[in-house]
Coordinates of C-alpha atoms in Angstrom, one line a residue:
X194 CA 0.0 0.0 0.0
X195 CA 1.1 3.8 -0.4
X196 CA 1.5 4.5 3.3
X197 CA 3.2 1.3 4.0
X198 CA 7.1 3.1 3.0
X199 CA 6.6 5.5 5.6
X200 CA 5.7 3.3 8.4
X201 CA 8.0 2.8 11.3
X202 CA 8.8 0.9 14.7
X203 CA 9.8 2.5 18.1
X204 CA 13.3 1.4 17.7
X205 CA 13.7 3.7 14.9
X206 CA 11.4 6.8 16.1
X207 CA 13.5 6.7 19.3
X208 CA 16.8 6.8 17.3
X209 CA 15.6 9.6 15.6
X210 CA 14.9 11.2 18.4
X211 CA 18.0 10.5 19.9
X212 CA 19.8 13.0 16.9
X213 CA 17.0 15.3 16.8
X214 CA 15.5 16.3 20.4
X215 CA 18.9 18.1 21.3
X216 CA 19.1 19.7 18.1
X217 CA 15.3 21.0 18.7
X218 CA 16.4 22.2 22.7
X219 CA 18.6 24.2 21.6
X220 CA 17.0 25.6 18.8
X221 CA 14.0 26.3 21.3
X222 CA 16.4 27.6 24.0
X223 CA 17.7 30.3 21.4
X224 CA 13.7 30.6 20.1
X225 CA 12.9 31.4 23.5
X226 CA 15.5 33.9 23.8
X227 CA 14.2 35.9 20.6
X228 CA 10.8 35.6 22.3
X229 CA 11.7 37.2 25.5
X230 CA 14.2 39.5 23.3
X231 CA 10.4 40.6 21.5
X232 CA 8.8 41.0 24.7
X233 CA 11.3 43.1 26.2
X234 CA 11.5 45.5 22.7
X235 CA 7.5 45.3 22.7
X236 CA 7.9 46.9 25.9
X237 CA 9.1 49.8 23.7
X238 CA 6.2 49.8 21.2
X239 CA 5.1 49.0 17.3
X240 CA 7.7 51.4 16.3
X241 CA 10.3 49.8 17.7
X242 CA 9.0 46.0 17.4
X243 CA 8.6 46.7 13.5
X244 CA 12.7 48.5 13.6
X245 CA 13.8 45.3 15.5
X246 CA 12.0 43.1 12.8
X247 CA 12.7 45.0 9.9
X248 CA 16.4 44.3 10.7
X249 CA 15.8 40.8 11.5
X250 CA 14.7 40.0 8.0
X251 CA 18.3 41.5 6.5
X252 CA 19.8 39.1 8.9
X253 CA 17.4 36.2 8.3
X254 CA 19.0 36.6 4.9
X255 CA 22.6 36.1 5.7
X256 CA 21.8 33.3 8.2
X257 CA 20.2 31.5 5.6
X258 CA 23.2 32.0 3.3
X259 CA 25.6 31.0 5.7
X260 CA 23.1 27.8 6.7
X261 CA 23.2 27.0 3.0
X262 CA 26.8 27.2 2.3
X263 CA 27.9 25.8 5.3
X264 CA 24.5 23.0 4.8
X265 CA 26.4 21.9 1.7
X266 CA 29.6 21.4 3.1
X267 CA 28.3 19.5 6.2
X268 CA 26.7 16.9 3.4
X269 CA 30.3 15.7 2.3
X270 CA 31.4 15.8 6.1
X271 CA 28.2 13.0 7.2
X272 CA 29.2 11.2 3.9
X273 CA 33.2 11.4 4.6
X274 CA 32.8 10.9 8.4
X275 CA 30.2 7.4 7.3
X276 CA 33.2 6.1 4.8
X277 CA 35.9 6.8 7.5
X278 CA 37.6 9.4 5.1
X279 CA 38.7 11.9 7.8
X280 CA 41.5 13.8 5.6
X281 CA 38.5 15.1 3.3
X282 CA 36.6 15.3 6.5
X283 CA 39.2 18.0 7.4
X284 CA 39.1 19.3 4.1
X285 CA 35.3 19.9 4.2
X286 CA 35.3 21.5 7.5
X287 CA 38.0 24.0 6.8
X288 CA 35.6 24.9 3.1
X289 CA 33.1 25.8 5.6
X290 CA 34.8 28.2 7.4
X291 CA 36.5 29.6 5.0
X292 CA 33.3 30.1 3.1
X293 CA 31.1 31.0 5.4
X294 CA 33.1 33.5 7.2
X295 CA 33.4 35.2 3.7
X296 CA 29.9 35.2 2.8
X297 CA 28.8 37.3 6.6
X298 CA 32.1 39.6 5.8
X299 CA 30.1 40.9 2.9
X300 CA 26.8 41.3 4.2
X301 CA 28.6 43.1 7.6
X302 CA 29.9 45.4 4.7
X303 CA 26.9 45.8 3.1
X304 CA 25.1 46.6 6.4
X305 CA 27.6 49.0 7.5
X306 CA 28.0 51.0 4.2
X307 CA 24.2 51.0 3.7
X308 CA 22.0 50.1 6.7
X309 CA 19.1 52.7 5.5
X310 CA 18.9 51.3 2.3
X311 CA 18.4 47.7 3.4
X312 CA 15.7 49.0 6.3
X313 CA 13.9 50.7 3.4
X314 CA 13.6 47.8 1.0
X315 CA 11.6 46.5 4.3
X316 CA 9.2 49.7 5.0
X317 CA 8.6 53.1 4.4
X318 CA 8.0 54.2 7.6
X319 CA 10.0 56.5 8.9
X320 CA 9.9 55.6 12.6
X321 CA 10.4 52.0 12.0
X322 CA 13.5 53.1 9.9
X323 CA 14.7 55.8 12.7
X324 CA 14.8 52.8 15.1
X325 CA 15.5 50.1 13.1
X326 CA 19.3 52.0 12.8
X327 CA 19.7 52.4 16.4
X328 CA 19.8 48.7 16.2
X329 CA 21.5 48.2 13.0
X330 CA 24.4 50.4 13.7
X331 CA 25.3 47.8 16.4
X332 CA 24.2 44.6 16.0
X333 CA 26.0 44.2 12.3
X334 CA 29.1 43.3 14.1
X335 CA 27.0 39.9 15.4
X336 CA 27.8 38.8 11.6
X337 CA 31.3 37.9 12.6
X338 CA 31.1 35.8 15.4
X339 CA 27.6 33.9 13.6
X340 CA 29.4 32.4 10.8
X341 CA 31.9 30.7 12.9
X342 CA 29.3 29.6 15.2
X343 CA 26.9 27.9 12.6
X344 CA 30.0 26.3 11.0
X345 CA 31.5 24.5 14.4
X346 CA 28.0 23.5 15.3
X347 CA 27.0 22.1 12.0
X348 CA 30.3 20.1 11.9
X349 CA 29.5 18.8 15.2
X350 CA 26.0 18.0 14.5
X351 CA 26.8 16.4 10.7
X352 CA 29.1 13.4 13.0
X353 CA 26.2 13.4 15.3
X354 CA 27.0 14.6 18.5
X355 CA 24.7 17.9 18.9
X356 CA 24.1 17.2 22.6
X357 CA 27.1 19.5 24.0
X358 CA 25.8 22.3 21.4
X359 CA 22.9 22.8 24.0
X360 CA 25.7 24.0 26.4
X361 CA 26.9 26.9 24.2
X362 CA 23.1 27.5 23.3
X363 CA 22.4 28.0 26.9
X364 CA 24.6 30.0 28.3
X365 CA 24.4 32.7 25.4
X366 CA 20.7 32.9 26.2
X367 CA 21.5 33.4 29.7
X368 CA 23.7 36.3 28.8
X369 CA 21.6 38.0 26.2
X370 CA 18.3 37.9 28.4
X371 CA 20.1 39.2 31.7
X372 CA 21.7 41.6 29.4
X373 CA 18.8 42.8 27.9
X374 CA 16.9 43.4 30.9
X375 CA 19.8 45.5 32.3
X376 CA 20.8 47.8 29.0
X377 CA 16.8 48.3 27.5
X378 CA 15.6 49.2 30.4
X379 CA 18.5 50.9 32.5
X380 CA 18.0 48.1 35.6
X381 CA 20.9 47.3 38.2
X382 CA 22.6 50.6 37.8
X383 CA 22.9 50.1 34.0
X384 CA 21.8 53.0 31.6
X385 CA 18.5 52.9 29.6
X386 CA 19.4 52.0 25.8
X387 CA 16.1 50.8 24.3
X388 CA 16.6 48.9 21.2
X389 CA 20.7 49.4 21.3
X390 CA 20.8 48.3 24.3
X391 CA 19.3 44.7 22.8
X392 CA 21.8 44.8 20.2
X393 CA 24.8 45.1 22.4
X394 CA 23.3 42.4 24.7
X395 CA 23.0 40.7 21.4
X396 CA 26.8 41.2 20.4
X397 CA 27.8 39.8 23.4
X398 CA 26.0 36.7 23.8
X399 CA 27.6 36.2 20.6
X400 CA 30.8 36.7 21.4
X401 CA 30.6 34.4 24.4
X402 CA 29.4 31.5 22.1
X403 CA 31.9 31.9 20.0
X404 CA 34.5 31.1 22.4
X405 CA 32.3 28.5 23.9
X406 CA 32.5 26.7 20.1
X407 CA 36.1 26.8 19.5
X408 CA 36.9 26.0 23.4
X409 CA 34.6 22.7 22.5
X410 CA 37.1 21.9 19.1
X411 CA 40.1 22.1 21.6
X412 CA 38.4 20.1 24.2
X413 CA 36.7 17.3 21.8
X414 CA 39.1 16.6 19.6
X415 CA 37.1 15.8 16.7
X416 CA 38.3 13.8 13.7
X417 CA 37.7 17.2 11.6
X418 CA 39.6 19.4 13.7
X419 CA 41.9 21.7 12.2
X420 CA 44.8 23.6 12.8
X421 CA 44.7 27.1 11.6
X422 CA 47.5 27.5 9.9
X423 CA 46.1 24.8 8.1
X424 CA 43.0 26.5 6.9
X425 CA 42.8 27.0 3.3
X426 CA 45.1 23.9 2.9
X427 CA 41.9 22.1 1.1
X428 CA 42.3 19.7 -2.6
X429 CA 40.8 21.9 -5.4
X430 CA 39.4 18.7 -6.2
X431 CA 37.4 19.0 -3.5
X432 CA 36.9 22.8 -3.1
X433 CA 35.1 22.4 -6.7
X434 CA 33.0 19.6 -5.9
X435 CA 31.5 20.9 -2.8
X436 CA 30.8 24.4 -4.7
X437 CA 28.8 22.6 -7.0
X438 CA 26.6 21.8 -4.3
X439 CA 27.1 24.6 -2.5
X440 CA 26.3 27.4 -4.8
X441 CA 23.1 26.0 -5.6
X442 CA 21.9 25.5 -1.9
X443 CA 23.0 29.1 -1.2
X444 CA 21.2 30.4 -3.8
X445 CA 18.1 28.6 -2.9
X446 CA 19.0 29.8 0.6
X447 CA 19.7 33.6 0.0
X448 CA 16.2 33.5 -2.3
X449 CA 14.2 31.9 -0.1
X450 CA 15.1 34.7 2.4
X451 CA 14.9 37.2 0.3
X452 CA 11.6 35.6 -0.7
X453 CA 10.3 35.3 2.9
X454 CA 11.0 39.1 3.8
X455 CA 9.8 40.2 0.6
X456 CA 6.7 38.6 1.7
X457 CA 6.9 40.4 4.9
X458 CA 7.3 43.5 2.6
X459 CA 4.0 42.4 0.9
X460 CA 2.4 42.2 4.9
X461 CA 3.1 45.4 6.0
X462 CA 1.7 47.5 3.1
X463 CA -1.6 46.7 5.2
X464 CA -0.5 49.2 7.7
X465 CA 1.8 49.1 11.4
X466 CA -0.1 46.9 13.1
X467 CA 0.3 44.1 10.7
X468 CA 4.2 45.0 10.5
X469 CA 4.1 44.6 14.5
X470 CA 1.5 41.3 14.5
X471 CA 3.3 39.5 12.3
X472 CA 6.7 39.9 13.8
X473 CA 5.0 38.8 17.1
X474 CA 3.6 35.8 15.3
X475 CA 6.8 34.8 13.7
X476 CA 8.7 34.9 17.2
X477 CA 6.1 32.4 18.4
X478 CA 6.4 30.1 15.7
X479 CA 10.2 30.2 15.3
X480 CA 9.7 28.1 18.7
X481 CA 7.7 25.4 17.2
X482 CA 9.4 25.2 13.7
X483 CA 12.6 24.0 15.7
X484 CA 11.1 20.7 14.6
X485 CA 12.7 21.7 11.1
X486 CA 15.9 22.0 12.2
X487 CA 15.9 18.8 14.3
X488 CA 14.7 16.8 11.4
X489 CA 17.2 18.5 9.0
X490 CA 20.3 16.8 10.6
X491 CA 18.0 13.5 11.6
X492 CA 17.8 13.5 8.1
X493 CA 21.6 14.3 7.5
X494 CA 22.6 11.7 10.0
X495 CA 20.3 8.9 8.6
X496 CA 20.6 9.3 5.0
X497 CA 23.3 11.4 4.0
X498 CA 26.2 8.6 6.3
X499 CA 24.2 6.0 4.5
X500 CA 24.9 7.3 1.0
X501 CA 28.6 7.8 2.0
X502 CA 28.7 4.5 3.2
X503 CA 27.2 3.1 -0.4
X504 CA 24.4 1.4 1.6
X505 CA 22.1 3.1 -1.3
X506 CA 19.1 1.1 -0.8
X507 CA 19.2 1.3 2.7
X508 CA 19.0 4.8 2.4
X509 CA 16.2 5.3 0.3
X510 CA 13.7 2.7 3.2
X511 CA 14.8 5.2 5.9
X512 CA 14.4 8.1 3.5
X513 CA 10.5 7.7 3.6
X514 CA 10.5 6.4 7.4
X515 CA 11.8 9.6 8.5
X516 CA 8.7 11.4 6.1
X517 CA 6.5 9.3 8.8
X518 CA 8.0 10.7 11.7
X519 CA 7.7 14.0 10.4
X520 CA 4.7 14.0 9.6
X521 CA 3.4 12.5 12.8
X522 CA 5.7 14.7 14.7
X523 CA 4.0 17.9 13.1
X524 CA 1.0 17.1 13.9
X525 CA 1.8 17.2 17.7
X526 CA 4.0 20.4 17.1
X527 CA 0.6 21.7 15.1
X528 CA -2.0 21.3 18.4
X529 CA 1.2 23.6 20.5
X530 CA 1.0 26.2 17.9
X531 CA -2.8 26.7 17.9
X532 CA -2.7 26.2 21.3
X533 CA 0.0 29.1 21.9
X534 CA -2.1 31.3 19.9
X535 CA -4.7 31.7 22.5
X536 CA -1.9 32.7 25.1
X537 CA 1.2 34.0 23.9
X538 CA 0.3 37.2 22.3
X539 CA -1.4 38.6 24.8
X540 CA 1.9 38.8 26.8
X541 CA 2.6 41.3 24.4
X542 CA 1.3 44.4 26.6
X543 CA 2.3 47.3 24.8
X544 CA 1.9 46.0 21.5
X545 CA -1.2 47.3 20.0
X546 CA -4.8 45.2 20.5
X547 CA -4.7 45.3 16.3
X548 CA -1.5 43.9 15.9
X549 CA -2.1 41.0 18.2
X550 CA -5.2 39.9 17.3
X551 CA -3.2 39.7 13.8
X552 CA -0.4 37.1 15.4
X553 CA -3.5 35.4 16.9
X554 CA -5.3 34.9 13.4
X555 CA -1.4 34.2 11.7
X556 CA -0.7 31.9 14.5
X557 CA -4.0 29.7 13.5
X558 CA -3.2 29.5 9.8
X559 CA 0.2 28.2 10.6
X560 CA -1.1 26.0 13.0
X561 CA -3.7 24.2 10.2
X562 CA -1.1 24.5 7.8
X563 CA 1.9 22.9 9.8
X564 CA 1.6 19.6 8.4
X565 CA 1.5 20.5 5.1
X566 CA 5.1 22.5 5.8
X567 CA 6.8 19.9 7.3
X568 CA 6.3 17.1 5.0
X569 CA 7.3 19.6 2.1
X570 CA 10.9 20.6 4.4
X571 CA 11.4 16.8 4.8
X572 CA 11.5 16.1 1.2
X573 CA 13.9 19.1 0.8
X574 CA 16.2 17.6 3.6
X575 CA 16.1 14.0 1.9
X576 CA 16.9 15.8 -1.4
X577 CA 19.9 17.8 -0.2
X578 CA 21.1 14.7 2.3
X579 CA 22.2 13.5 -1.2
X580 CA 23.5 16.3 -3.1
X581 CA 20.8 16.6 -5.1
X582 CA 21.0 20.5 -5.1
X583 CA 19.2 21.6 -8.6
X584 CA 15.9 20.2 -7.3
X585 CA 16.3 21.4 -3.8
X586 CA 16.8 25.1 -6.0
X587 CA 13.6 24.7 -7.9
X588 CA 11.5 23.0 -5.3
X589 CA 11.8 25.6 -2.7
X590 CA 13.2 29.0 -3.9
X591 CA 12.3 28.4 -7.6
X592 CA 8.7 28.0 -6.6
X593 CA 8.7 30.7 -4.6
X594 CA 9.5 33.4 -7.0
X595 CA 8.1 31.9 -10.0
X596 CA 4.8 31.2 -8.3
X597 CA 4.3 32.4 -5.0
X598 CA 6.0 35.7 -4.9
X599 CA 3.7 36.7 -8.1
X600 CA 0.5 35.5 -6.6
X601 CA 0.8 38.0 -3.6
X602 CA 2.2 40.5 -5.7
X603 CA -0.9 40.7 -7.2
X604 CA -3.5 40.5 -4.2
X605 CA -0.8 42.9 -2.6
X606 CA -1.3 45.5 -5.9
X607 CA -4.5 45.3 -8.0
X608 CA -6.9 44.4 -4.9
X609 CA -8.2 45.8 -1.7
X610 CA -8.1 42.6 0.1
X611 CA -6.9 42.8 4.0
X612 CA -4.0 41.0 5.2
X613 CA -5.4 38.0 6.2
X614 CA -6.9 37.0 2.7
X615 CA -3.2 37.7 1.4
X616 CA -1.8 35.5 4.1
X617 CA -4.6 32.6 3.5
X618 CA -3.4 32.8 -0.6
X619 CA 0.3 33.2 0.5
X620 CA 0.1 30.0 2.0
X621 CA -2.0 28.3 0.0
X622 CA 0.1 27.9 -2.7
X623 CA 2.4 25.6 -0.6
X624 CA -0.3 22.7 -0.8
X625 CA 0.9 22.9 -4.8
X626 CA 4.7 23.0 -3.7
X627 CA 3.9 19.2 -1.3
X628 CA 2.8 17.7 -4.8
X629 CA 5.7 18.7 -6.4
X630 CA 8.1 18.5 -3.8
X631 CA 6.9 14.5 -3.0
X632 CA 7.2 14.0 -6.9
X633 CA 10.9 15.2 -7.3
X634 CA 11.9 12.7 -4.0
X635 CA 10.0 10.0 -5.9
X636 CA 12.0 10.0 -9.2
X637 CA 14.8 9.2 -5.7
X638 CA 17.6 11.2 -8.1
X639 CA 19.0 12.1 -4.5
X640 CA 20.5 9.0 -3.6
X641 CA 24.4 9.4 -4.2
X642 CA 27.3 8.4 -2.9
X643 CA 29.4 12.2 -2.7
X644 CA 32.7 10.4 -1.8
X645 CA 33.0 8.1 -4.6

């Protein structure tokens, strides 16, 4: 029968689990952080919330560049780590560095040289923009110590050890919420910064988890760790076979991104409020699409050491096991979400009674829709666990501006509709993007050995 391929035991859910919950604590720990960082800002007002945001979305951008690059590269590290190859493991890990950190040197350039014009590709508003630099004008220097930080903790997580990772997680959040209470609003002695004072307690955390992530390398002793004099000591061979891979997965990245705050763009033409809500609303489900990211490197774990193994077939049967956990998983994460709605944005006190009643009717469409977006990012992960980056472009970024992106362009435009009915067609279109998505794993062009 159809369902029968994505069937699985207890055995395998719990050894699933096993690679995944840690992954999802400590994306929740740092989701929890950007919740209480919104609360605090909220504190402040719309103008400020929509300044905070605004910026958020440039660096949603770069995160999802870096994640893509260094996503690529963390492919051939499962594969190499599963056929015992650690030379190229080495290799791959010092590509990511060296790739990533270059990638976030540009986009801290391009936020110091033209913060205004980023914030105003976002909004028009001029109070959102005045704010949103008080931020900006500090927090670009976070773009440093991020790409190191996602490159040592996908390494870590591609061998599958991601449990220590909620160490580093943990104490940066402790950092950056005690700091933020004390520089927004001036407690312990400490001046009263508003929105800068978020983005130096920001900085900080940062910082700390940096030094947390390279203590860990010295401590661990990984098979891929590196000297640094050896760092751009990596085969051509290899450099050009992981770019391959790489560029196309960044691309998709960086558009999706781009596609995702263009969207947000699209949102806030309906006014402040909206601008406000739906930065609320994406705060609270950042906590509940950690599932995402623990299923990414389940995925990455299960398939992609498999493949570099040659155990091809074996492969492809946990392939569509993991699609049953996900999908059974999401509809768990599904009931918190719509749950949350009812409580979450009312903790929101200064935030306008517009704007949350727009998270609140967000929240509920995510929630009915959750299924639906997981099963679609599964198919992604199995696709990329195998290299198989020219779908993973046209599936997911591809779609997005071909189809998507036009769709709300128009009911943005040409109609009068509110934001909801823009939202509700927005997402709509993804039930199109499951078909296709489940059509391209089908035809199972994913399922390669990268180290042969």
């Amino acid at each position: 029968m159809f369902f029968d391929k994505f069937k699985f035991d207890k055995e395998f859910l719990l050894d699933v689990l096993k690679i995944a919950v840690p992954l999802m604590l400590q994306q929740l720990i740092v989701s929890s952080v950007n919740l209480v960082d919104n609360l605090m800002v909220g504190f402040l007002g719309d103008s400020a919330m929509g300044g905070v945001s605004a910026v958020n979305k440039f660096y949603m951008i770069a995160n999802f560049a870096t994640f893509g690059m260094s996503a690529a590269a963390s492919v051939f590290m499962a594969q190499y780590f599963g056929a015992k190859n650690n030379e190229r493991l080495k290799e791959s890990f010092r590509f990511m560095l060296v790739s990533t950190m270059i990638l976030n040197l540009a986009f801290l350039i391009t936020g110091k040289l033209f913060p205004e014009n980023v914030l105003k590709y976002f909004t028009n508003n001029e109070d959102v923009i005045r704010v949103g630099l008080e931020y900006f004008s500090i927090a670009v220097y976070t773009f440093v110590p991020i790409s190191i930080i996602i490159s040592v903790n996908n390494a870590i997580r591609s061998i599958g050890d991601s449990k220590i990772l909620l160490v580093t997680s943990g104490v940066s959040v402790i950092i950056n919420v005690v700091l933020n209470y004390c520089l927004i609003f001036g407690n312990f002695g400490f001046p009263v910064l508003g929105v800068k004072g978020a983005a130096i307690a920001t900085l900080v955390a940062r910082s700390v988890e940096v030094c947390l992530c390279l203590f860990i390398l010295w401590a661990k002793k990984y098979d891929f760790n590196t000297s640094i004099f050896e760092i751009f000591q990596i085969d051509l061979s290899l450099v050009k076979a992981i770019l391959i891979k790489a560029i196309p997965l960044c691309t998709n990245e960086v558009l999706w991104s781009f596609g995702m705050a263009t969207m947000f763009k699209f949102y806030a033409t309906r006014g402040l409020m909206v601008m406000s809500g739906y930065a609320v609303s994406s705060t609270i489900s950042d906590i509940f699409f950690t599932l995402f990211g623990g299923m990414s490197m389940a995925t990455t774990v299960f398939v992609s050491q498999r493949l570099g193994a040659n155990k091809i077939d074996e492969a492809k049967v946990v392939a569509y096991k993991l699609l049953g956990v996900s999908f059974v998983l999401s509809l768990f994460f599904a009931c918190g979400l719509f749950m949350a709605s009812f409580i979450v944005p009312y903790l929101y006190k200064n935030v306008s009674i517009e704007a949350r009643q727009v998270a609140i009717n967000v929240l509920r469409v995510q929630s009915i829709m959750f299924w639906i977006y997981m099963f679609t990012a599964e198919c992604y992960f199995i696709l990329r666990s195998g290299g198989d980056s020219k779908n993973t472009l046209i599936m997911d970024s591809g779609f997005m501006w071909l189809l998507n992106i036009p769709i709300l362009f128009v009911a943005t435009y040409y109609t009068n509709f509110g934001y909801l009915a823009i939202y509700l067609i927005g997402q709509s279109t993804d039930i199109i993007k499951l078909i296709f998505s489940y059509h391209l794993l089908r035809k199972e062009k994913w399922a390669n050995n990268l180290t042969v």
